[in-house]
mmCIF file of C-alpha atoms in Angstrom:
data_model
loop_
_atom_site.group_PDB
_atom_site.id
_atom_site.type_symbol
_atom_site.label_atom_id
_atom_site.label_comp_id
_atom_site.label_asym_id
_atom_site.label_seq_id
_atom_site.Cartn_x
_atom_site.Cartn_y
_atom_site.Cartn_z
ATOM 1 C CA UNK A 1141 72.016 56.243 120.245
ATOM 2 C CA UNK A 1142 68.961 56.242 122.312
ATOM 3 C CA UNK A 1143 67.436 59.991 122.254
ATOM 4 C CA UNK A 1144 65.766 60.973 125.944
ATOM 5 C CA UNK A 1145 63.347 63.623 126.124
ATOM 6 C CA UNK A 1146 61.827 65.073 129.398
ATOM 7 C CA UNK A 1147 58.914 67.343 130.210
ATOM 8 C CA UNK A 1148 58.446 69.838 130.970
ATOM 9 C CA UNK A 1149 61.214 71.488 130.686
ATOM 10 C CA UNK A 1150 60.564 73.833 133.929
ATOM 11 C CA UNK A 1151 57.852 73.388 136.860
ATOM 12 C CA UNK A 1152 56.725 75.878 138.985
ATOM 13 C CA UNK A 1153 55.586 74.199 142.574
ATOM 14 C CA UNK A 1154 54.693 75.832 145.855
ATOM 15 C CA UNK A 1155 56.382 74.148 149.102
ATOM 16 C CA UNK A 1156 54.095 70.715 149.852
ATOM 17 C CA UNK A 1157 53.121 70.306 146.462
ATOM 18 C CA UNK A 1158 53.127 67.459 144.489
ATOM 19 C CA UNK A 1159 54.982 67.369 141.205
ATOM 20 C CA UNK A 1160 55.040 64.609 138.822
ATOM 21 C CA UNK A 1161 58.114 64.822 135.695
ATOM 22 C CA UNK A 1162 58.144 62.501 132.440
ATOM 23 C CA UNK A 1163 60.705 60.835 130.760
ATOM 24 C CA UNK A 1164 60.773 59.449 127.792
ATOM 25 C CA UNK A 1165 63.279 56.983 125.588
ATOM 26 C CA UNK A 1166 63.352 57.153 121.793
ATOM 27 C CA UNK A 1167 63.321 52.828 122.426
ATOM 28 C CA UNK A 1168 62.462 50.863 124.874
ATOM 29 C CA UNK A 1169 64.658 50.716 127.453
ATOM 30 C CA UNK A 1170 62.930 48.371 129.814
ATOM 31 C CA UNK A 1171 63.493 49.522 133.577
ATOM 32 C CA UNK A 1172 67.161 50.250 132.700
ATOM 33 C CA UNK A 1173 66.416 53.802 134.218
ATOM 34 C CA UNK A 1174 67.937 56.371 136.751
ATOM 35 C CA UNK A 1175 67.095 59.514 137.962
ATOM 36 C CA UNK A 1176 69.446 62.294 139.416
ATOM 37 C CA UNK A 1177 68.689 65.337 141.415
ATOM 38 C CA UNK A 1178 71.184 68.417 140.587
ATOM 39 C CA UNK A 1179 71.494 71.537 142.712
ATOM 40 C CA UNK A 1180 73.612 74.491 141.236
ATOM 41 C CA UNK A 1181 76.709 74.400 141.826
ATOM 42 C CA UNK A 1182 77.022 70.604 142.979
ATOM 43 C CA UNK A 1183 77.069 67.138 141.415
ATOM 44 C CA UNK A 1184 74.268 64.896 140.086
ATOM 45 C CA UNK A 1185 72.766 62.835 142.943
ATOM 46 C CA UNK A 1186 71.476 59.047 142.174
ATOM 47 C CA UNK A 1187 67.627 59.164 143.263
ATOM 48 C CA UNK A 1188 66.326 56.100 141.694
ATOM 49 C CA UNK A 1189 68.009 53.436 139.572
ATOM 50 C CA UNK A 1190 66.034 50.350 137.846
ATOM 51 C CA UNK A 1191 63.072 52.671 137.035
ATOM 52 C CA UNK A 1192 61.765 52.794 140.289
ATOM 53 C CA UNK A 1193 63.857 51.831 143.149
ATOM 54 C CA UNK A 1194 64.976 54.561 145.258
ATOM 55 C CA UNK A 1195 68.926 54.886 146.469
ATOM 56 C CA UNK A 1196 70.010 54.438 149.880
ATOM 57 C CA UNK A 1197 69.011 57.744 151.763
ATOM 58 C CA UNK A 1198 66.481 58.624 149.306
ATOM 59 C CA UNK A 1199 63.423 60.069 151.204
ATOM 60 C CA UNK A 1200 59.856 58.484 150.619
ATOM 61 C CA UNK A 1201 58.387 61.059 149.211
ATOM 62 C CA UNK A 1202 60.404 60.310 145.984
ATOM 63 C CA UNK A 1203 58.955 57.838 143.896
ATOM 64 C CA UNK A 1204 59.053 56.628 140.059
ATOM 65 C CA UNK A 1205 57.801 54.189 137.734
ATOM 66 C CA UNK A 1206 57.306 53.083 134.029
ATOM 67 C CA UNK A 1207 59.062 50.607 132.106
ATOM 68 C CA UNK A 1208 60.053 50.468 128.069
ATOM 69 C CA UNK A 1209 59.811 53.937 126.788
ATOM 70 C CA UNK A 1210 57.635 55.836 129.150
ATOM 71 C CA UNK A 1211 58.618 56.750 132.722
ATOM 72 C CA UNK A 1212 57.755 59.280 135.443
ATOM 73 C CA UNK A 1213 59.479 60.456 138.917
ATOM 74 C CA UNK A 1214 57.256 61.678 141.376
ATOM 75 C CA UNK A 1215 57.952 64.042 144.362
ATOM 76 C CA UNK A 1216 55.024 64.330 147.070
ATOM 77 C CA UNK A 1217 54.743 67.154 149.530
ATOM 78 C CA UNK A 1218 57.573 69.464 148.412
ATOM 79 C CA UNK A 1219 60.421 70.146 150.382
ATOM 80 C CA UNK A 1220 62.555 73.599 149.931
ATOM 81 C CA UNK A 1221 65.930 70.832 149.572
ATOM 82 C CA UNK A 1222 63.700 69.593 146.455
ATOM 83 C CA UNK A 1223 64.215 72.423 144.332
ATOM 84 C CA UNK A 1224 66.509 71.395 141.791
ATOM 85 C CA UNK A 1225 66.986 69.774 138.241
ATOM 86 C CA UNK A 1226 66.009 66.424 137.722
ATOM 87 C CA UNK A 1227 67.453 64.125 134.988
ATOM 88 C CA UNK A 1228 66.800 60.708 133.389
ATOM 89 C CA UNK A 1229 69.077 58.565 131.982
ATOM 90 C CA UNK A 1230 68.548 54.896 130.113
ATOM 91 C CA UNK A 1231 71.562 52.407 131.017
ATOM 92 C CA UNK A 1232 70.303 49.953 128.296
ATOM 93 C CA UNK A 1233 71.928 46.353 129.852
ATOM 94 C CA UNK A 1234 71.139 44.548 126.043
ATOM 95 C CA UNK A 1235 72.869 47.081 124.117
ATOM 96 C CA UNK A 1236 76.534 48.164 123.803
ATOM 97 C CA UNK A 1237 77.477 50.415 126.800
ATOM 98 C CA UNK A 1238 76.516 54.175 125.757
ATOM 99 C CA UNK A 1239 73.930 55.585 128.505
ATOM 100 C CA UNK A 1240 72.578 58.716 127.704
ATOM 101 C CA UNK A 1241 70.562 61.843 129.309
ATOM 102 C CA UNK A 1242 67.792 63.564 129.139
ATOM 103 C CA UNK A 1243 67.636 67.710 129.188
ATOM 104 C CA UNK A 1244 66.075 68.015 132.314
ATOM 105 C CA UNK A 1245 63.326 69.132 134.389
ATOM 106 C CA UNK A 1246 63.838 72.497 136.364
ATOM 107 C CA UNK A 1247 61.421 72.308 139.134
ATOM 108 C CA UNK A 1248 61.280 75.407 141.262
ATOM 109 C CA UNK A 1249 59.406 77.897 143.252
ATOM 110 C CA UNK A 1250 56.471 79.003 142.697
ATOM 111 C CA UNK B 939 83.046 56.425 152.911
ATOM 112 C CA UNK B 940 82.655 56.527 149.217
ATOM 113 C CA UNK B 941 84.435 59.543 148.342
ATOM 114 C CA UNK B 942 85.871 60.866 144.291
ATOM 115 C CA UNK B 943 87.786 63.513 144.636
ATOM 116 C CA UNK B 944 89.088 65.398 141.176
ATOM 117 C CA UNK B 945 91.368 67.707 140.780
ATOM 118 C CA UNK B 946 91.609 71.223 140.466
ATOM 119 C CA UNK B 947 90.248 73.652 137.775
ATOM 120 C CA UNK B 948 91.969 73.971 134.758
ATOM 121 C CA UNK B 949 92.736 76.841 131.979
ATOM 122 C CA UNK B 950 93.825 75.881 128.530
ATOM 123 C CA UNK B 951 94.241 77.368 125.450
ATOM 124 C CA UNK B 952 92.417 76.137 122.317
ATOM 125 C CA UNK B 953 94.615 73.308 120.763
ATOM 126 C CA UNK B 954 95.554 72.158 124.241
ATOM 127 C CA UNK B 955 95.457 69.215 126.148
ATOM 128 C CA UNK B 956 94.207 68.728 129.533
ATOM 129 C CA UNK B 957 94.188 65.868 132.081
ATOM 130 C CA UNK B 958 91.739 65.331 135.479
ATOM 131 C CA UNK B 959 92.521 63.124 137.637
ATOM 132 C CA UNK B 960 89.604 61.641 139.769
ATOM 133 C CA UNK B 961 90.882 59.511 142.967
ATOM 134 C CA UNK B 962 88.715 57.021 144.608
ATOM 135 C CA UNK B 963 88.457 56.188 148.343
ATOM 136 C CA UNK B 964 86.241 53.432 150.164
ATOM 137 C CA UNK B 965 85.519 51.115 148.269
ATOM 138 C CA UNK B 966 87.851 49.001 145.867
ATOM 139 C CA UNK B 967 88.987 50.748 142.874
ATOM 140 C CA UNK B 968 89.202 47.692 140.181
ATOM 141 C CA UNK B 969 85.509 46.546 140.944
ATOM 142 C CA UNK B 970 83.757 49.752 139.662
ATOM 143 C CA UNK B 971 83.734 50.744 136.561
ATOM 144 C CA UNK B 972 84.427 54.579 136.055
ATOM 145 C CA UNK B 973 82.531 56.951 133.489
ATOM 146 C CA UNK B 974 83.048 60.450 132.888
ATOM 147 C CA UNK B 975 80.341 63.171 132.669
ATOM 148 C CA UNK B 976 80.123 66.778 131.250
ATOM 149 C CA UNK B 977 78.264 69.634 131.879
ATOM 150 C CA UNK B 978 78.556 72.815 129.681
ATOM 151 C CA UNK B 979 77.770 76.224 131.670
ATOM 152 C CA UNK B 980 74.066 76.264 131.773
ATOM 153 C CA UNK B 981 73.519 72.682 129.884
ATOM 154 C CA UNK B 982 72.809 69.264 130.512
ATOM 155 C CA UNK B 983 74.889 66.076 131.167
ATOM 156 C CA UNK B 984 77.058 64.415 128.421
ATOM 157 C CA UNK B 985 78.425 61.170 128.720
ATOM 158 C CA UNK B 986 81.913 61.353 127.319
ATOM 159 C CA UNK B 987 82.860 57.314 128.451
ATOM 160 C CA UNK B 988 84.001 54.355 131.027
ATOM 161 C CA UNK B 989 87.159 52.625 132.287
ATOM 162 C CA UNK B 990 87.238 48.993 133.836
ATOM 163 C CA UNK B 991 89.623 49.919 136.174
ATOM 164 C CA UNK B 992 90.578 46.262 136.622
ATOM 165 C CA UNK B 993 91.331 45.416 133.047
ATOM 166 C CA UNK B 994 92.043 49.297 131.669
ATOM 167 C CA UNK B 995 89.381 48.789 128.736
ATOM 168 C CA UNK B 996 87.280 51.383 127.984
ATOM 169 C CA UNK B 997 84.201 52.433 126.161
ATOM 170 C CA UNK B 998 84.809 55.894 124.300
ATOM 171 C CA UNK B 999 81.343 57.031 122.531
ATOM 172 C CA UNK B 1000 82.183 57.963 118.673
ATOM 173 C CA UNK B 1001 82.092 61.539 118.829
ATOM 174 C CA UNK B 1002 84.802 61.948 121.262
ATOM 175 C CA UNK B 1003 86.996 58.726 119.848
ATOM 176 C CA UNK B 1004 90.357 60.293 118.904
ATOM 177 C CA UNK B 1005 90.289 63.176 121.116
ATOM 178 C CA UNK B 1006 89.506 61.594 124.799
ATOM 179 C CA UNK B 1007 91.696 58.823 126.004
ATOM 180 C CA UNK B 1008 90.589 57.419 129.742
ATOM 181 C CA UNK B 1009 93.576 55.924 132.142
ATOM 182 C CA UNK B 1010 93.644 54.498 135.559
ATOM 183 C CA UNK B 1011 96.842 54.448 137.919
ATOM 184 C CA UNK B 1012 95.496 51.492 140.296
ATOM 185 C CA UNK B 1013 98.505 51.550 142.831
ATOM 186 C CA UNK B 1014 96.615 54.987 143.789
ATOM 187 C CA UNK B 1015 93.148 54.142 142.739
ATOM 188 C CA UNK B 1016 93.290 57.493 140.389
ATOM 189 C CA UNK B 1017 91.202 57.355 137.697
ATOM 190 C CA UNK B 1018 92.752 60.183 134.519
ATOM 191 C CA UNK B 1019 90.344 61.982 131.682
ATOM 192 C CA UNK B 1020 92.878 63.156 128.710
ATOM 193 C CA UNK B 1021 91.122 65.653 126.735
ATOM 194 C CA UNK B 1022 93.048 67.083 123.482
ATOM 195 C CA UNK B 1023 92.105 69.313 120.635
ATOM 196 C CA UNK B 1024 90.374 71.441 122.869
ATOM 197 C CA UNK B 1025 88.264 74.155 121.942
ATOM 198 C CA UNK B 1026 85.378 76.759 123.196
ATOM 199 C CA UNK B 1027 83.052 74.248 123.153
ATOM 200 C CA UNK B 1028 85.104 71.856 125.554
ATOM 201 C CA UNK B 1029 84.781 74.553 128.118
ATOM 202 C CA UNK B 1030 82.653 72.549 131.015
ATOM 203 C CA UNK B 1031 82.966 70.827 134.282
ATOM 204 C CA UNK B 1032 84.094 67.094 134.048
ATOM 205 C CA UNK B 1033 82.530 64.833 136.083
ATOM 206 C CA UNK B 1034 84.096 61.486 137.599
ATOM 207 C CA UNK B 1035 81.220 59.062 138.243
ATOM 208 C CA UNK B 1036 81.479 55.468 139.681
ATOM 209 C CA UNK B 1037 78.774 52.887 137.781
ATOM 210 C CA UNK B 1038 77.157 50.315 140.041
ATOM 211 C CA UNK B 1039 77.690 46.830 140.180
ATOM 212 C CA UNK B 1040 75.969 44.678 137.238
ATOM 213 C CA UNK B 1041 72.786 44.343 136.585
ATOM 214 C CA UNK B 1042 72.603 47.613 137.392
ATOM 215 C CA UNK B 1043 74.330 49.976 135.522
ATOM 216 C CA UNK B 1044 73.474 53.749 136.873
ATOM 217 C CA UNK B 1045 75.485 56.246 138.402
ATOM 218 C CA UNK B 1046 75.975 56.261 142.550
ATOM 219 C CA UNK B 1047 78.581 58.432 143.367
ATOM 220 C CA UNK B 1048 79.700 61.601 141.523
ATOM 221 C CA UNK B 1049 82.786 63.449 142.350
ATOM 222 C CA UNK B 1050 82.721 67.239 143.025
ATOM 223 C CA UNK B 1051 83.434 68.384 139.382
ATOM 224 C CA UNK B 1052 86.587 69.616 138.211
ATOM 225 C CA UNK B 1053 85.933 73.406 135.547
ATOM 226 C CA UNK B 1054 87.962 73.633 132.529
ATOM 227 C CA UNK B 1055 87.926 76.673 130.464
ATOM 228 C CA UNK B 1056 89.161 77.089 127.352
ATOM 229 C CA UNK B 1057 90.045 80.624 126.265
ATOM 230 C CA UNK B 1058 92.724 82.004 124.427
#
């Protein structure tokens, strides 16, 4: 199983700050990588897939990159909608199917 | 629209089964694969494994082999998580979640969550 770690484990941002969160695979992964936004009480929502390509309604102020084992999602100018937990999770395409999550990232506000 | 909609919280007692049902609207059920998700109170997300919907094979990871079983009822594009042997720790929300098309293989749309508690 391929171990994801994030960090850090809680951010503390003001409104139109910039916040940058790490991800990182126990083995390399390539760009098999996603990131979801989670708000309490609600669902995981797909951000970015294939390490750094946003989903379809994802605002432009989200961005991510990295490849192999290191990977980061940024978030520019901090909106109050933002506030959330953020998780990675590898989708290794050369493996056997077992994707796997990271603990999250609670970013709120500061 | 893509929508997942999963059924209705549940209440067991430890020892018992349970089944959620997750049913799919607007797009075609047998091309997706379908994965289910967990989230302990307060915790992160858990994989817990995926149905072809077309064929009915599915990918269970090892610790939950013998205790989850994952079904599909195409005629009403319904996917169904069977979870025995439940105990405390099995109390969490189940999540239905549709996995793109190859190459890619993340998660685009999540259903609303279905609680089950398990209490005696």
């Amino acid at each position: 199983e391929i171990v994801m770690t994030q960090s850090p484990a809680t951010l503390s941002v003001s409104p139109g700050g910039r916040v940058t969160l790490f991800c990182r695979a126990s083995q390399s992964v390539a760009g098999n990588l996603a990131w979801y936004q989670q708000k309490p009480g609600q669902a995981p929502r797909l951000l970015i897939y294939a390490a750094s390509t946003r989903a379809t309604g994802v605002p432009a102020r989200f961005s991510a990159s990295g490849s192999g084992t290191e990977f980061t999602l940024t978030i520019s100018s901090l909106q109050s909608e933002d506030f959330a937990v953020y998780y990675c999770q590898q989708y290794d395409k050369w493996r056997p199917e077992e994707p796997t999550f990271g603990p999250g990232t609670t970013v709120d506000i500061k | 629209q893509v929508q997942l909609v999963q059924s209705g919280p549940e209440v067991q007692k430890p020892g018992a089964s349970v089944r959620v049902s997750c049913k799919a609207s607007g797009f075609s059920f047998t091309v997706y694969f379908m994965n289910w998700v967990r989230q302990a109170p307060g915790q992160g997300l858990e994989w817990m494994g995926m149905m072809n919907p077309n064929t009915g094979e599915t990918i269970i990871p090892q610790k939950f082999q013998g205790r989850v079983a994952l079904t599909r009822d195409a005629s009403i594009s319904t996917a169904f998580l069977h979870l025995s042997g439940l105990t405390s720790d099995d109390t969490a929300v189940y999540f239905c979640a549709r996995r793109t098309l190859d190459p890619e293989r993340a998660f685009d749309f999540w259903g609303q969550g279905t609680l089950v508690t398990v209490s005696s």
